[in-house]
XYZ file of C-alpha atoms in Angstrom:
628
model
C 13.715 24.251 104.358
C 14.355 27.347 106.476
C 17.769 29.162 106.822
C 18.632 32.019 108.881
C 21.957 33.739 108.256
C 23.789 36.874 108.512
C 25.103 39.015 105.842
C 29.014 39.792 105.727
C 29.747 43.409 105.673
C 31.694 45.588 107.306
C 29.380 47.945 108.426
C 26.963 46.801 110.769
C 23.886 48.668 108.534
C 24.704 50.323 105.084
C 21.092 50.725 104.685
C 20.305 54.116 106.881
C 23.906 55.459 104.789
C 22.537 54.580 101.531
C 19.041 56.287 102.967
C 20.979 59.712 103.867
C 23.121 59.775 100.659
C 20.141 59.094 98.149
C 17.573 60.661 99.710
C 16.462 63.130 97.154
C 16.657 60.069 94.448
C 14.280 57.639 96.048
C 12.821 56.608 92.951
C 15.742 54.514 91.472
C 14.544 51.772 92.957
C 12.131 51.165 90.568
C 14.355 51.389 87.701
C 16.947 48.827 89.239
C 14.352 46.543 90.232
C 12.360 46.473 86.974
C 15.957 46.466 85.219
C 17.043 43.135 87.377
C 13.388 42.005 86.277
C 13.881 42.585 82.380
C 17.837 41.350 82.595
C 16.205 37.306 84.130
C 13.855 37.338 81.170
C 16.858 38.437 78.630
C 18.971 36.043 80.463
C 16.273 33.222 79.629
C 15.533 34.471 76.179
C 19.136 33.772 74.823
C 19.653 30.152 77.231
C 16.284 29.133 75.335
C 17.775 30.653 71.487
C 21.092 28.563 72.735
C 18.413 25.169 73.033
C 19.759 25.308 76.590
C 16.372 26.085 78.174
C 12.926 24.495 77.453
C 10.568 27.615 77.255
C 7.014 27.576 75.044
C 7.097 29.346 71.432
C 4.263 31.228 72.474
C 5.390 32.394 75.688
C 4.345 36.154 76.598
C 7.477 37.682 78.796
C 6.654 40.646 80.737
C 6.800 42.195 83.908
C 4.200 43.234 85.996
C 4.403 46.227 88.823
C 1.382 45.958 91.242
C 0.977 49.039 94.124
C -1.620 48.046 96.997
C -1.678 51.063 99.082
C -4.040 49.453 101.579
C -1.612 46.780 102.337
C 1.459 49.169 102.460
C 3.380 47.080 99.739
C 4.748 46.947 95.652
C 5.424 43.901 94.284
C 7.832 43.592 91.175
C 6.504 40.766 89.207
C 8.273 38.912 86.100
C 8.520 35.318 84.483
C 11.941 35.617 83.753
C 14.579 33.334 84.422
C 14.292 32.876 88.504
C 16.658 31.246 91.067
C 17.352 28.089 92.993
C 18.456 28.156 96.854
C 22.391 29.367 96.108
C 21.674 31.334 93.487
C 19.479 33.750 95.884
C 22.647 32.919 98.161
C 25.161 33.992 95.178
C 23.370 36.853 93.780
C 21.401 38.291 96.850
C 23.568 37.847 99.594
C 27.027 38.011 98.550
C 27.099 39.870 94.481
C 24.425 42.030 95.115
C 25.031 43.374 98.689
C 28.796 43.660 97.454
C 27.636 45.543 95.033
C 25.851 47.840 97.277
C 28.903 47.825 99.460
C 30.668 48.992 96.560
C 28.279 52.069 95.473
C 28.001 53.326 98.818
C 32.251 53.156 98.750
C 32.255 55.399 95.260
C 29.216 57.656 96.268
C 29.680 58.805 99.945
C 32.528 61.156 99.238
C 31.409 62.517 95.882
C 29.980 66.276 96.485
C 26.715 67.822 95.091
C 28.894 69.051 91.764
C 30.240 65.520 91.206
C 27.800 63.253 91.710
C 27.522 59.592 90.376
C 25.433 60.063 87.069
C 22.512 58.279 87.506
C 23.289 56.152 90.587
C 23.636 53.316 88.969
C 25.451 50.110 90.790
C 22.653 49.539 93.524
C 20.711 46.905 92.077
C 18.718 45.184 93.809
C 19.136 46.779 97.716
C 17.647 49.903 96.265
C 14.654 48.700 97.760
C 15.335 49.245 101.188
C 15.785 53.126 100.369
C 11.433 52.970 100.306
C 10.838 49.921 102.176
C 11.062 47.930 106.374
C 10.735 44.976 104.845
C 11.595 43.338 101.346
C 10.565 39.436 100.513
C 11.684 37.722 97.273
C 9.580 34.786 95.843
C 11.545 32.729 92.913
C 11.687 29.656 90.943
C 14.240 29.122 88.540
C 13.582 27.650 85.431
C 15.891 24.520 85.643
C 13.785 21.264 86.091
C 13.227 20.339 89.610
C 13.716 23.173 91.292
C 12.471 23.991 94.515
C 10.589 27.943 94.629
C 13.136 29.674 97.442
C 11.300 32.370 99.776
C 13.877 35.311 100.825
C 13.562 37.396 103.305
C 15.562 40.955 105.428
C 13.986 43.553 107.501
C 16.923 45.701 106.254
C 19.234 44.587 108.662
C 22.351 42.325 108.249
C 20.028 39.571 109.349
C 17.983 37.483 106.517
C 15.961 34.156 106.477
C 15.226 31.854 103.892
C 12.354 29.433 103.351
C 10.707 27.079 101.288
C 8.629 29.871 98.854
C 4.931 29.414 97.380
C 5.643 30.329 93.875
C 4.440 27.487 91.202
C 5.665 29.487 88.044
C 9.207 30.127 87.009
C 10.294 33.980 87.875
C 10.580 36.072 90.475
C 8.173 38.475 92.752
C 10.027 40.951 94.848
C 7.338 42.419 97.679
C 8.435 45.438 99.052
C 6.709 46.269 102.376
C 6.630 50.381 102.156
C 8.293 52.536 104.931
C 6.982 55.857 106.371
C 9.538 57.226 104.278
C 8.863 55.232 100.777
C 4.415 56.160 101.366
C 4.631 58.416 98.642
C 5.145 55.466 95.614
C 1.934 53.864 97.094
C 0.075 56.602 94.874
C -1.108 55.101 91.690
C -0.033 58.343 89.654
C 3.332 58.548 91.511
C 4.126 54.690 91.254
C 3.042 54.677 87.321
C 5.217 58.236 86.385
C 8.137 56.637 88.173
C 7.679 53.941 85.503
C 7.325 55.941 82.306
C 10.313 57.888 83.208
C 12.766 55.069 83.860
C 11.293 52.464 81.764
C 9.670 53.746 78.892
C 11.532 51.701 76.330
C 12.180 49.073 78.478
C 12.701 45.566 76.465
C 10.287 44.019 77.956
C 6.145 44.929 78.364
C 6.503 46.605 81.547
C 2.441 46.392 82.908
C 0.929 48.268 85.848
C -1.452 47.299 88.435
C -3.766 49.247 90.967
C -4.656 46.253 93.336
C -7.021 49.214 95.161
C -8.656 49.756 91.934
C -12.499 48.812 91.800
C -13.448 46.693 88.761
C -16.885 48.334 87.190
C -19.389 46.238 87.668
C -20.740 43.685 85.236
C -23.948 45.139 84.414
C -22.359 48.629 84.551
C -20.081 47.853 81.805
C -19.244 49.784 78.630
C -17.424 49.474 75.623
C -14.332 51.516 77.153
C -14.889 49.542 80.364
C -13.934 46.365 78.576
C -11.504 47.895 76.260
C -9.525 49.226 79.409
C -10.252 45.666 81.000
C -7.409 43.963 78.331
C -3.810 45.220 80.082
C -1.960 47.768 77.907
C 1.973 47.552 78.621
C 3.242 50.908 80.067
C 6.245 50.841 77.747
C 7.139 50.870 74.718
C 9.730 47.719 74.145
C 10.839 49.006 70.518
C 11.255 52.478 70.186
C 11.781 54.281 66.671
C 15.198 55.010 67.690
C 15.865 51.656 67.160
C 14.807 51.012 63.568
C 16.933 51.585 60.484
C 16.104 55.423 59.266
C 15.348 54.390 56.083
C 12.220 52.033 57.250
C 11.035 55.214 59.260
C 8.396 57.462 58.107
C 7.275 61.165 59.001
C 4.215 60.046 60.610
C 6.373 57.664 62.749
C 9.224 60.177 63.597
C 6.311 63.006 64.477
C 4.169 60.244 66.591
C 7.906 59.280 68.840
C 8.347 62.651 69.223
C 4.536 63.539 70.726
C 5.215 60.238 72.226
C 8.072 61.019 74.784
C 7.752 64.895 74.907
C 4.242 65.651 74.810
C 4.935 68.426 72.681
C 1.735 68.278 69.947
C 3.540 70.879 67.438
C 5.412 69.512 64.987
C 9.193 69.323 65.428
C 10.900 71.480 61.990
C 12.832 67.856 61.325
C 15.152 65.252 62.961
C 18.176 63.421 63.048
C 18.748 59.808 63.125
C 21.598 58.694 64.755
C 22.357 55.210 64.033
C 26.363 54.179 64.452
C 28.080 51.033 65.284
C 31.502 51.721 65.445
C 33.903 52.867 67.143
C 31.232 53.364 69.747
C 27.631 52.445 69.378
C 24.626 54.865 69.061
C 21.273 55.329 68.554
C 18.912 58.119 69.001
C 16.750 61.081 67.483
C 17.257 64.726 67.715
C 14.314 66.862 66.479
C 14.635 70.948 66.513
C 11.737 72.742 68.048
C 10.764 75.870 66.943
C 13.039 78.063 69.151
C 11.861 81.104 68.000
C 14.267 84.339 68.617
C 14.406 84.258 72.563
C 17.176 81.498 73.250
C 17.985 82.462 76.615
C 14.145 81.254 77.760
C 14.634 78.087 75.509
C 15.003 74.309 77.283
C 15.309 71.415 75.545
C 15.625 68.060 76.838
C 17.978 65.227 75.666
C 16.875 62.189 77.296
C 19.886 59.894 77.534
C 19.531 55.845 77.493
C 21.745 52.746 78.155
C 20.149 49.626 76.092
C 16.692 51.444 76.765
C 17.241 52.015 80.539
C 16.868 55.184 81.415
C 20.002 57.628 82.430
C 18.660 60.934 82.811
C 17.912 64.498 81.424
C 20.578 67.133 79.421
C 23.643 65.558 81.371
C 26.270 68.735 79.771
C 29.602 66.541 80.156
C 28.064 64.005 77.135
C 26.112 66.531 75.020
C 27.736 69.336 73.824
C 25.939 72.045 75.462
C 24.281 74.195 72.236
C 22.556 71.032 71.427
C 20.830 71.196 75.206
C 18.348 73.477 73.130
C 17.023 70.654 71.061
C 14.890 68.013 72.192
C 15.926 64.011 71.692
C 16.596 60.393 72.556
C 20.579 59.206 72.698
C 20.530 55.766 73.771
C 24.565 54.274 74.211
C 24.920 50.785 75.479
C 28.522 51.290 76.441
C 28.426 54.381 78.253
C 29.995 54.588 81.581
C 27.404 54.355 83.892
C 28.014 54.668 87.781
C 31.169 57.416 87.411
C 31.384 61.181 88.722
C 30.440 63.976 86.448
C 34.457 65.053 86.669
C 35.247 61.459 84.943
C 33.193 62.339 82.039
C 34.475 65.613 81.474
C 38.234 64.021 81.285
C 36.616 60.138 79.341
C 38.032 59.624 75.900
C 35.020 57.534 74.955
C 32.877 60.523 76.161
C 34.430 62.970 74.531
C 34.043 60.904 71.020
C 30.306 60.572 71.504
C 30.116 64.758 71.912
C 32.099 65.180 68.979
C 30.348 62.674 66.049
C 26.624 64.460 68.168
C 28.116 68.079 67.024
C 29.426 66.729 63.799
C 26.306 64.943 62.878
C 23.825 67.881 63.395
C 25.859 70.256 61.109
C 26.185 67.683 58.479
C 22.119 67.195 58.411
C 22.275 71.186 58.463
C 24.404 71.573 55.657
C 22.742 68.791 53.708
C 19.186 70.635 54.198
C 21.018 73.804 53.061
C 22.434 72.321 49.943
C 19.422 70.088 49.112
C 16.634 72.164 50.220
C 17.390 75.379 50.493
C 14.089 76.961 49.938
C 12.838 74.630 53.463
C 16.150 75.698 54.825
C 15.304 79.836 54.285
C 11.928 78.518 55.958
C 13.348 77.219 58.983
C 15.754 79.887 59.380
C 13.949 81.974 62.087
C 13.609 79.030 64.417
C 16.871 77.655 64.207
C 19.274 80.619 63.575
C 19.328 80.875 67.429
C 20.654 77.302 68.043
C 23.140 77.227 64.982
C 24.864 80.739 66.421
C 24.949 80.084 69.494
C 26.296 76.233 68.298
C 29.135 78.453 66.681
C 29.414 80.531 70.210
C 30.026 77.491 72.011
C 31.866 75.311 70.304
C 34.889 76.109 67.524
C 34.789 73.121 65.419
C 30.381 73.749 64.758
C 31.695 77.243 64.228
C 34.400 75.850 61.059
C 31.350 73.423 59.638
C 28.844 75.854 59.817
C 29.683 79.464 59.434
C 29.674 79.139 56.006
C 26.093 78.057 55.761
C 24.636 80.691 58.208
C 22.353 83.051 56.316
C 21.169 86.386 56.543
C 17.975 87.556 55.806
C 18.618 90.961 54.082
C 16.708 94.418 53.279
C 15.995 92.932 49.755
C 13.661 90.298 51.317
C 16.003 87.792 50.411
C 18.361 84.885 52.587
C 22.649 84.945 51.612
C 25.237 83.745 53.232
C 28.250 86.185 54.830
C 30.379 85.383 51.650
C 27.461 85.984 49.422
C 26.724 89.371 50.909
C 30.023 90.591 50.446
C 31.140 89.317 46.743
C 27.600 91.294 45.625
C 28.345 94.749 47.446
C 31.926 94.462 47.572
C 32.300 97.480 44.706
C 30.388 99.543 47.570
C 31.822 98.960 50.514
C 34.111 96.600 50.598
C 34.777 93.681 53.932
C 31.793 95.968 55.807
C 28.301 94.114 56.511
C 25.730 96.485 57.518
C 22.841 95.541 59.429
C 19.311 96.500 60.924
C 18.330 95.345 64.729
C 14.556 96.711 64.128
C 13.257 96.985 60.523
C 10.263 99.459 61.844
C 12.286 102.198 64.290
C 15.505 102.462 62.108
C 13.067 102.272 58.505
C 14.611 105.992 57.822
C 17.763 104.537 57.120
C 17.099 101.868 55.582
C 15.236 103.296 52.989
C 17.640 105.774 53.058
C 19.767 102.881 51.867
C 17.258 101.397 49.486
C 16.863 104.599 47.302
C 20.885 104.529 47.074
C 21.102 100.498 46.052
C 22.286 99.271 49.124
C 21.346 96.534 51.433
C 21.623 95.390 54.662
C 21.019 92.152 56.830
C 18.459 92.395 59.297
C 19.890 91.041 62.770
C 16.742 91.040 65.500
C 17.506 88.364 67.604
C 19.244 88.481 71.594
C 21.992 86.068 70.093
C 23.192 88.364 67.197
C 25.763 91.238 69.153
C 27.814 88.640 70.632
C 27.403 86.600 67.142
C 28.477 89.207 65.174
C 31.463 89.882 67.432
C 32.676 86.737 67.200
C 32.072 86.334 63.724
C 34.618 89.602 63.667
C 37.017 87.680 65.456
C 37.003 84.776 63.492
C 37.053 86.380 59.874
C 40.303 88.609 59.679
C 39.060 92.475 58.225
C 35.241 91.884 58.279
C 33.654 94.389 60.352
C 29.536 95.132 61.126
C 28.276 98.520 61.106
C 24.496 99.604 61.919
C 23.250 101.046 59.854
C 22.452 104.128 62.327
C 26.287 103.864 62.964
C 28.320 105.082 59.967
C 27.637 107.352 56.628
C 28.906 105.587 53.792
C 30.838 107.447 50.989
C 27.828 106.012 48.471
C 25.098 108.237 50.623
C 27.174 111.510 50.364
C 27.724 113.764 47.519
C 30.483 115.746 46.545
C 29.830 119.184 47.329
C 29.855 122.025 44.379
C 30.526 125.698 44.320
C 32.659 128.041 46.057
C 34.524 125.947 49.036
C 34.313 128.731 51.474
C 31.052 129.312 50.799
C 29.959 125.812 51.751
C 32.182 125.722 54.214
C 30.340 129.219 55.617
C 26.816 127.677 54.818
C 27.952 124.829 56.929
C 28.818 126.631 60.073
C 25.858 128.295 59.684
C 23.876 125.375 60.025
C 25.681 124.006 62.765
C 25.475 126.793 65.074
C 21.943 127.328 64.375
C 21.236 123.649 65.551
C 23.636 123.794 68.608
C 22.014 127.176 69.497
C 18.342 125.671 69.470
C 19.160 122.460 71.210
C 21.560 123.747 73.969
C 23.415 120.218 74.204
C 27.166 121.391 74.547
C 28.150 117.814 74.340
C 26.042 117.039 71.361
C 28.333 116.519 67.691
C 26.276 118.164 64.710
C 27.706 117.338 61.285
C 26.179 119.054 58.075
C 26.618 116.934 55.217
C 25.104 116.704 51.539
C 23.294 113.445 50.809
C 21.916 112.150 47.964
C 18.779 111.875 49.291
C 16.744 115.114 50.464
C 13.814 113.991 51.848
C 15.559 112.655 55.183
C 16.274 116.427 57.629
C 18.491 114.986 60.260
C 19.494 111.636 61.695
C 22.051 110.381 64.426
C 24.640 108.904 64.162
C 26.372 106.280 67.058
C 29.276 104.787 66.116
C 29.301 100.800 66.175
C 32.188 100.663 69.403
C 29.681 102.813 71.779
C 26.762 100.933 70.783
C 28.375 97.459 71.474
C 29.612 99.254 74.714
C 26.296 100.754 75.645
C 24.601 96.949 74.872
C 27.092 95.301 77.291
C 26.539 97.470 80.079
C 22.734 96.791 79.512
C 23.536 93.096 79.194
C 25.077 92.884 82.780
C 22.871 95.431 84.072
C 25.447 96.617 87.150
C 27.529 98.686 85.461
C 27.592 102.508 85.833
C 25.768 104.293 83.438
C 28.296 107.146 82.945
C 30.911 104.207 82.237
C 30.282 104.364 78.297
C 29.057 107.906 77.809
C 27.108 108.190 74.332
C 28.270 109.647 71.294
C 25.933 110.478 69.509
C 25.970 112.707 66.377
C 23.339 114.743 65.216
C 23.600 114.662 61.146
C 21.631 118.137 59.549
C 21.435 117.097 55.453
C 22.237 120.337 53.665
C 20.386 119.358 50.967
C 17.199 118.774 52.696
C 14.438 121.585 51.607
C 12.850 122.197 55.184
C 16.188 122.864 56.690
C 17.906 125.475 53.289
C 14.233 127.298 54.713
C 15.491 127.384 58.327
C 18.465 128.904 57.477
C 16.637 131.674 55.312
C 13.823 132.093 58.778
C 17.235 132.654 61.077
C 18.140 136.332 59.770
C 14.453 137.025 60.779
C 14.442 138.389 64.241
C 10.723 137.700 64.139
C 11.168 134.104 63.693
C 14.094 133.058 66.446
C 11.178 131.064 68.094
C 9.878 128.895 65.210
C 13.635 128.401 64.240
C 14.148 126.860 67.450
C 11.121 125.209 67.754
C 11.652 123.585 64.420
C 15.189 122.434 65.103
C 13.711 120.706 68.163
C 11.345 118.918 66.288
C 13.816 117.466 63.913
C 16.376 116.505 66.234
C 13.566 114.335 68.372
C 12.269 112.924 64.795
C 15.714 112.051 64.177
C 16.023 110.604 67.784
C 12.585 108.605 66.831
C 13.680 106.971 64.492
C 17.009 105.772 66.441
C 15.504 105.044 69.410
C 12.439 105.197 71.482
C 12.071 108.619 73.602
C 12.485 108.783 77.207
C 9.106 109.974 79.196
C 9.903 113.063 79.560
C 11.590 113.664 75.834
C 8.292 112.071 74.593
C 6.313 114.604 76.304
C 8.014 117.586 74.903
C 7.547 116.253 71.471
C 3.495 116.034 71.805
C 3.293 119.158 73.061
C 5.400 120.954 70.739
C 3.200 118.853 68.110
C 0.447 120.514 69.185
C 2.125 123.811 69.257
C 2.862 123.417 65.080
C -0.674 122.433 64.805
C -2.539 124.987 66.288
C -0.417 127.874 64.373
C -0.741 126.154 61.277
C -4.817 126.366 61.705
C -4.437 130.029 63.125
């Protein structure tokens, strides 16, 4: 039998298009080609379940990919459910190349931004992308058939002859082209395989034909362990097991298992839902840690355990892109533009029960385990707020069960904070963005019974802000930023007195520090120990932060406001204002009024070089005459 034919297209070669277009996505052609391979032995699985084909109980399906670099070729083994003569005439030369027709026809005019997800709708011509030459060997499994030998140089011409297969399947040899050399390497050939075909249905084995076998007498234990073929795959993936037959172990081995990651994920979430689409998959949470921005996750998307590809934003909501997981949806549109996912119903339903699903396991950890929820908080808080950033409907399910970690060493929730300080200052939430610089007023805010929520991480200003959006009359004040009423006591005595004492103060400051645009409030705290502080109110800092956050702005376009608070009540400064009616001490006056306004500065914010230098020098200065 010998044929020679020509194939009916319009083009004269699609081939060098389909070359240009994919270029940068050689590798596909594995995946189609081992997907083509596992569909003829699924094919043949269910025709033998339906008694309509005669196959052995014990029959071992599998595929088998086999790389000899020396004679330039891959071959794409299986013993699946092969063809006769018009099949390969049917399915090769008219479906198939159609088919190819038709990608080409949907791709071509699609632009970087919109590609075709995945590239899927090549099948089996993807093999001329890597290879001259490409020969297919098959025998179906109907009784009597003849083995068919196919064969096109990746023209429109083809031949077919009588083939030398004796077992039912298919080999597809691909002879490799200058510009397909690279998949002759062993550890390109077999990472092209995990990544498309990891959970592949079928044992998907590998094959070095360049690879020496040790010698007999050489032999070791590991020698003829590695002898018996391990699959490359793994056909049943936890994903696909009911969550309740699961166990830690399992869930922590998957995840090791796909992301090479060997710490622990915090936990998981199974997804496992039939209707009205259907889904399955695991999300596990990483620790994140505080730094967000640097954090990339990877959500590995599926189609009946084909590969897809990484993070694709139009079906995961984005805030999820942090996590790391396996989403595999057997009716997801495969072969369509990114632009016809953002606009898909059916898309837009699989985003929705994702986001829905991760703050119901959330708020089920919070209410069930709260104590492992407090413990987790650090490494998720970044994902849950900027969840809420992102996405309005996370924001409504989980706003309520965002915590805050507060100066009392303890976790509440934004309704919890206020009910308990509401007496004090009521709809206000005042926080701390470094426990160890601003530790002057927060102990300041100890010894008067108050708290605040400690708020370290990047995420938190623009949080916060839209927290303040979303809750009518809550507001968040540093705690560097505003003097509450409870800090302050009334003044006694004489009014003009204090008021006299006051201006006293104030001028003595503004005289020592020179800073015309400096504010200087005297007031009478509760509290003497604490001198001085400043004071910046919570609209300059936010203003200060964004222009630090963008980084181009003009410096002078949110000019500070800072203010310099002198406590009346504080010992060391009533003695100042005894030492200024002594002429003889104008100098330590002013020295001393230095001091405290660059202690007070310390413990806002870090010095500037030159600030910093004064200060250990004039440190030195009180030193030496206190020894003299």
């Amino acid at each position: 039998m010998h044929e020679n034919g020509s194939l009916s297209i319009h083009s004269e070669n699609i081939f060098p298009i389909i070359k240009k277009w994919l270029y940068s996505d050689q590798d596909i052609f594995i995946r189609e080609l081992v997907s083509n391979a596992s569909d003829a032995i699924m094919k043949l699985k269910k025709l033998s379940d339906m008694g309509e084909a005669n196959i052995p109980e014990d029959t071992e399906f599998e595929i088998k990919v086999l790389v000899d670099a020396e004679k330039k070729i891959i071959q794409v083994i299986d013993n699946g459910i092969g063809m006769t003569h018009d099949e390969v005439k049917q399915y090769i030369n008219q479906i198939a190349f159609s088919g190819a027709e038709d990608f080409l026809e949907k791709y071509k005019d699609k632009t970087d931004q919109d590609q075709i997800i995945g590239h899927f709708g090549l099948g089996f011509y993807s093999a001329f992308m890597v290879a001259d030459q490409v020969q297919i060997d098959t025998l179906s499994y109907q009784e009597g058939a003849a083995p068919v030998k196919w064969t096109c140089e990746g023209g429109t011409e083809y031949q077919m002859d009588a083939g030398s297969r004796k077992e039912r399947g298919t080999t597809i040899t691909l002879y490799v082209s200058e510009e397909g050399k690279s998949f002759l390497n062993e550890y390109t050939l077999r990472s092209t395989l995990q990544k498309y075909c990891s959970f592949m249905p079928v044992e998907v084995y590998f094959e070095n034909a360049n690879q020496p076998a040790p010698k007999e007498e050489d032999k070791t234990s590991e020698d003829i362990e590695e002898i018996i073929p391990k699959p490359i795959n793994n056909p049943a993936p936890l994903y696909l097991k009911n969550p309740n037959e699961c166990t830690e172990e399992e869930y922590k081995n998957f995840y090791r298992e796909v992301f090479h990651d060997f710490e622990d994920p915090l936990f998981w979430i199974h997804l496992n839902m039939d209707y009205p689409f259907k889904m399955k998959g695991i999300l596990y949470f990483p620790k994140l840690k505080n730094e967000f921005e640097t954090m990339e996750g990877q959500i590995k998307l599926y189609c009946s355990q084909v590969f897809i590809a990484d993070n694709i934003k139009e079906v995961i909501p984005e805030f999820l892109l942090l996590l790391k997981g396996v989403m595999d949806c057997p009716d997801f549109p495969l072969n369509v533009s990114r632009s016809f996912l953002q606009n898909d119903g059916y898309v837009t339903k699989i985003s929705n029960y994702i986001s829905k699903k991760v703050a119901d396991k959330l708020k089920s950890l919070y209410r069930t385990e709260k104590e492992q929820y407090e413990k987790f908080w650090n490494d998720i808080h970044p994902f849950i707020k900027y969840g809420c950033l992102r996405d309005d409907k996370f924001y409504e399910r989980m706003n309520p069960f965002v915590i805050y970690q507060t100066t009392k060493g303890d976790y509440v929730t934004l309704e919890e904070y206020l009910e308990r300080n509401k007496e004090k200052h009521e709809k206000t939430v005042f926080y701390a963005t470094h426990e160890q610089q601003q530790s002057q007023y927060i102990n300041i805010f100890k010894e008067n019974d108050l708290e605040a929520v400690l708020l370290t991480s990047n995420i938190d200003p623009p949080f916060i802000s839209h927290v303040e959006m979303k809750e009518s009359g809550i507001s968040f004040k540093r705690v560097d930023s505003d003097l509450s009423d409870v800090l302050r006591i009334k003044e006694e005595g004489n009014e003009e007195e204090q008021k006299e004492t006051n201006e006293n103060i104030e001028k003595m400051f503004k005289d020592a520090l020179e800073k015309e645009n400096l504010k200087i409030n005297v007031e009478n705290l509760k509290s003497e120990t604490v001198a001085a502080m400043i004071l910046l109110s919570e609209q300059s800092r936010r203003m200060q932060d964004m222009s630090h956050m963008f980084g181009n702005l003009p410096m002078d376009m949110f000019p500070k406001e800072e203010t310099l608070v002198i406590n009346k009540r504080n010992p060391l400064v009533q003695r100042l204002l005894q030492l200024q009616d002594e002429s003889n001490q104008a100098d330590d006056v002013k020295m001393i009024c230095e001091h405290l306004y660059d202690l007070a500065l310390l413990s806002h914010k870090p010095l500037e070089s030159d600030q910093m230098n004064r200060f250990i020098q004039r440190n030195q200065e009180i030193l030496n005459r206190l020894v003299k």
